[in-house]
Amino acid sequence: YGLDLENEKKSLRAARQLGNQRPVTIRTTFLGAHALPPEAKGDKDAFIDLVANEILPSVAAEGLADAADGFCEGIAFSPEQ
């Protein structure tokens, strides 16, 4: 997982590029809420706000993801987040 705007977009762009270069259909999924970066430990809500208000809108504006997914477990995020 990229866990920040630049690295998430880098991964999604790489997947898009592969899809354009090969005779296969590649669907990209934004996984920004799958893990908590070390610098965000102790403040999951702030990280979710960053994902929802900055990272995901930027990914969507560039059309980089076909879907978005989040990880709701005790070690990650709650459904409320």
PDB file of C-alpha atoms in Angstrom:
ATOM      1  CA  TYR A   1       0.000   0.000   0.000  1.00  0.00           C
ATOM      2  CA  GLY A   2       1.234   3.478  -0.829  1.00  0.00           C
ATOM      3  CA  LEU A   3      -0.276   5.101   2.272  1.00  0.00           C
ATOM      4  CA  ASP A   4       0.192   8.615   0.921  1.00  0.00           C
ATOM      5  CA  LEU A   5      -1.051  10.526  -2.107  1.00  0.00           C
ATOM      6  CA  GLU A   6       2.052  10.246  -4.267  1.00  0.00           C
ATOM      7  CA  ASN A   7       2.624   6.535  -3.704  1.00  0.00           C
ATOM      8  CA  GLU A   8      -1.037   5.561  -4.067  1.00  0.00           C
ATOM      9  CA  LYS A   9      -1.197   7.386  -7.389  1.00  0.00           C
ATOM     10  CA  LYS A  10       2.120   5.876  -8.485  1.00  0.00           C
ATOM     11  CA  SER A  11       0.775   2.341  -7.940  1.00  0.00           C
ATOM     12  CA  LEU A  12      -2.495   3.068  -9.712  1.00  0.00           C
ATOM     13  CA  ARG A  13      -0.719   4.695 -12.658  1.00  0.00           C
ATOM     14  CA  ALA A  14       1.565   1.665 -12.990  1.00  0.00           C
ATOM     15  CA  ALA A  15      -1.447  -0.647 -13.114  1.00  0.00           C
ATOM     16  CA  ARG A  16      -3.146   1.565 -15.712  1.00  0.00           C
ATOM     17  CA  GLN A  17       0.030   1.589 -17.799  1.00  0.00           C
ATOM     18  CA  LEU A  18       0.222  -2.212 -17.734  1.00  0.00           C
ATOM     19  CA  GLY A  19      -3.377  -2.388 -18.881  1.00  0.00           C
ATOM     20  CA  ASN A  20      -2.584  -0.092 -21.787  1.00  0.00           C
ATOM     21  CA  GLN A  21       0.476  -2.108 -22.802  1.00  0.00           C
ATOM     22  CA  ARG A  22      -0.956  -5.624 -22.610  1.00  0.00           C
ATOM     23  CA  PRO A  23      -3.956  -7.317 -24.209  1.00  0.00           C
ATOM     24  CA  VAL A  24      -5.698  -7.770 -20.853  1.00  0.00           C
ATOM     25  CA  THR A  25      -8.241  -5.787 -18.906  1.00  0.00           C
ATOM     26  CA  ILE A  26      -6.850  -4.459 -15.653  1.00  0.00           C
ATOM     27  CA  ARG A  27      -9.202  -2.973 -13.083  1.00  0.00           C
ATOM     28  CA  THR A  28      -7.612  -0.736 -10.485  1.00  0.00           C
ATOM     29  CA  THR A  29      -8.749  -0.491  -6.884  1.00  0.00           C
ATOM     30  CA  PHE A  30      -7.799   2.336  -4.548  1.00  0.00           C
ATOM     31  CA  LEU A  31      -6.632   0.716  -1.289  1.00  0.00           C
ATOM     32  CA  GLY A  32      -5.849   3.876   0.651  1.00  0.00           C
ATOM     33  CA  ALA A  33      -7.725   2.756   3.767  1.00  0.00           C
ATOM     34  CA  HIS A  34      -6.154  -0.682   4.065  1.00  0.00           C
ATOM     35  CA  ALA A  35      -3.340   0.074   6.475  1.00  0.00           C
ATOM     36  CA  LEU A  36      -2.296   2.811   8.836  1.00  0.00           C
ATOM     37  CA  PRO A  37       1.063   4.440   8.100  1.00  0.00           C
ATOM     38  CA  PRO A  38       3.481   4.544  11.046  1.00  0.00           C
ATOM     39  CA  GLU A  39       3.278   8.328  11.326  1.00  0.00           C
ATOM     40  CA  ALA A  40      -0.515   8.113  11.807  1.00  0.00           C
ATOM     41  CA  LYS A  41      -0.475   5.569  14.644  1.00  0.00           C
ATOM     42  CA  GLY A  42      -2.777   6.739  17.389  1.00  0.00           C
ATOM     43  CA  ASP A  43      -4.882   8.960  15.129  1.00  0.00           C
ATOM     44  CA  LYS A  44      -6.820   6.752  12.742  1.00  0.00           C
ATOM     45  CA  ASP A  45      -9.566   9.360  12.381  1.00  0.00           C
ATOM     46  CA  ALA A  46      -7.140  11.984  11.072  1.00  0.00           C
ATOM     47  CA  PHE A  47      -5.754   9.510   8.543  1.00  0.00           C
ATOM     48  CA  ILE A  48      -9.258   8.561   7.360  1.00  0.00           C
ATOM     49  CA  ASP A  49     -10.035  12.279   6.975  1.00  0.00           C
ATOM     50  CA  LEU A  50      -6.899  12.642   4.836  1.00  0.00           C
ATOM     51  CA  VAL A  51      -7.883   9.649   2.690  1.00  0.00           C
ATOM     52  CA  ALA A  52     -11.496  10.792   2.283  1.00  0.00           C
ATOM     53  CA  ASN A  53     -10.882  14.493   1.765  1.00  0.00           C
ATOM     54  CA  GLU A  54      -7.570  14.641  -0.104  1.00  0.00           C
ATOM     55  CA  ILE A  55      -6.218  11.350  -1.420  1.00  0.00           C
ATOM     56  CA  LEU A  56      -9.386   9.731  -2.782  1.00  0.00           C
ATOM     57  CA  PRO A  57     -10.669  12.921  -4.480  1.00  0.00           C
ATOM     58  CA  SER A  58      -7.297  13.365  -6.199  1.00  0.00           C
ATOM     59  CA  VAL A  59      -7.279   9.737  -7.370  1.00  0.00           C
ATOM     60  CA  ALA A  60     -10.854  10.120  -8.631  1.00  0.00           C
ATOM     61  CA  ALA A  61     -10.108  13.399 -10.419  1.00  0.00           C
ATOM     62  CA  GLU A  62      -7.433  11.634 -12.468  1.00  0.00           C
ATOM     63  CA  GLY A  63      -9.633   8.595 -13.127  1.00  0.00           C
ATOM     64  CA  LEU A  64      -6.996   6.275 -11.701  1.00  0.00           C
ATOM     65  CA  ALA A  65      -9.265   3.842  -9.827  1.00  0.00           C
ATOM     66  CA  ASP A  66     -12.231   1.772 -10.905  1.00  0.00           C
ATOM     67  CA  ALA A  67     -13.138   0.989  -7.290  1.00  0.00           C
ATOM     68  CA  ALA A  68     -12.188   1.863  -3.725  1.00  0.00           C
ATOM     69  CA  ASP A  69     -11.829  -0.486  -0.791  1.00  0.00           C
ATOM     70  CA  GLY A  70     -11.255  -0.125   2.944  1.00  0.00           C
ATOM     71  CA  PHE A  71     -10.167  -2.629   5.593  1.00  0.00           C
ATOM     72  CA  CYS A  72     -12.529  -2.810   8.573  1.00  0.00           C
ATOM     73  CA  GLU A  73     -10.986  -4.931  11.319  1.00  0.00           C
ATOM     74  CA  GLY A  74      -9.619  -4.302  14.780  1.00  0.00           C
ATOM     75  CA  ILE A  75      -6.110  -3.890  13.382  1.00  0.00           C
ATOM     76  CA  ALA A  76      -7.228  -1.370  10.784  1.00  0.00           C
ATOM     77  CA  PHE A  77     -10.356   0.790  10.668  1.00  0.00           C
ATOM     78  CA  SER A  78     -13.903   0.596  11.993  1.00  0.00           C
ATOM     79  CA  PRO A  79     -16.979   0.700   9.738  1.00  0.00           C
ATOM     80  CA  GLU A  80     -17.790   4.093  11.265  1.00  0.00           C
ATOM     81  CA  GLN A  81     -14.467   5.491  10.116  1.00  0.00           C
TER      82      GLN A  81
END
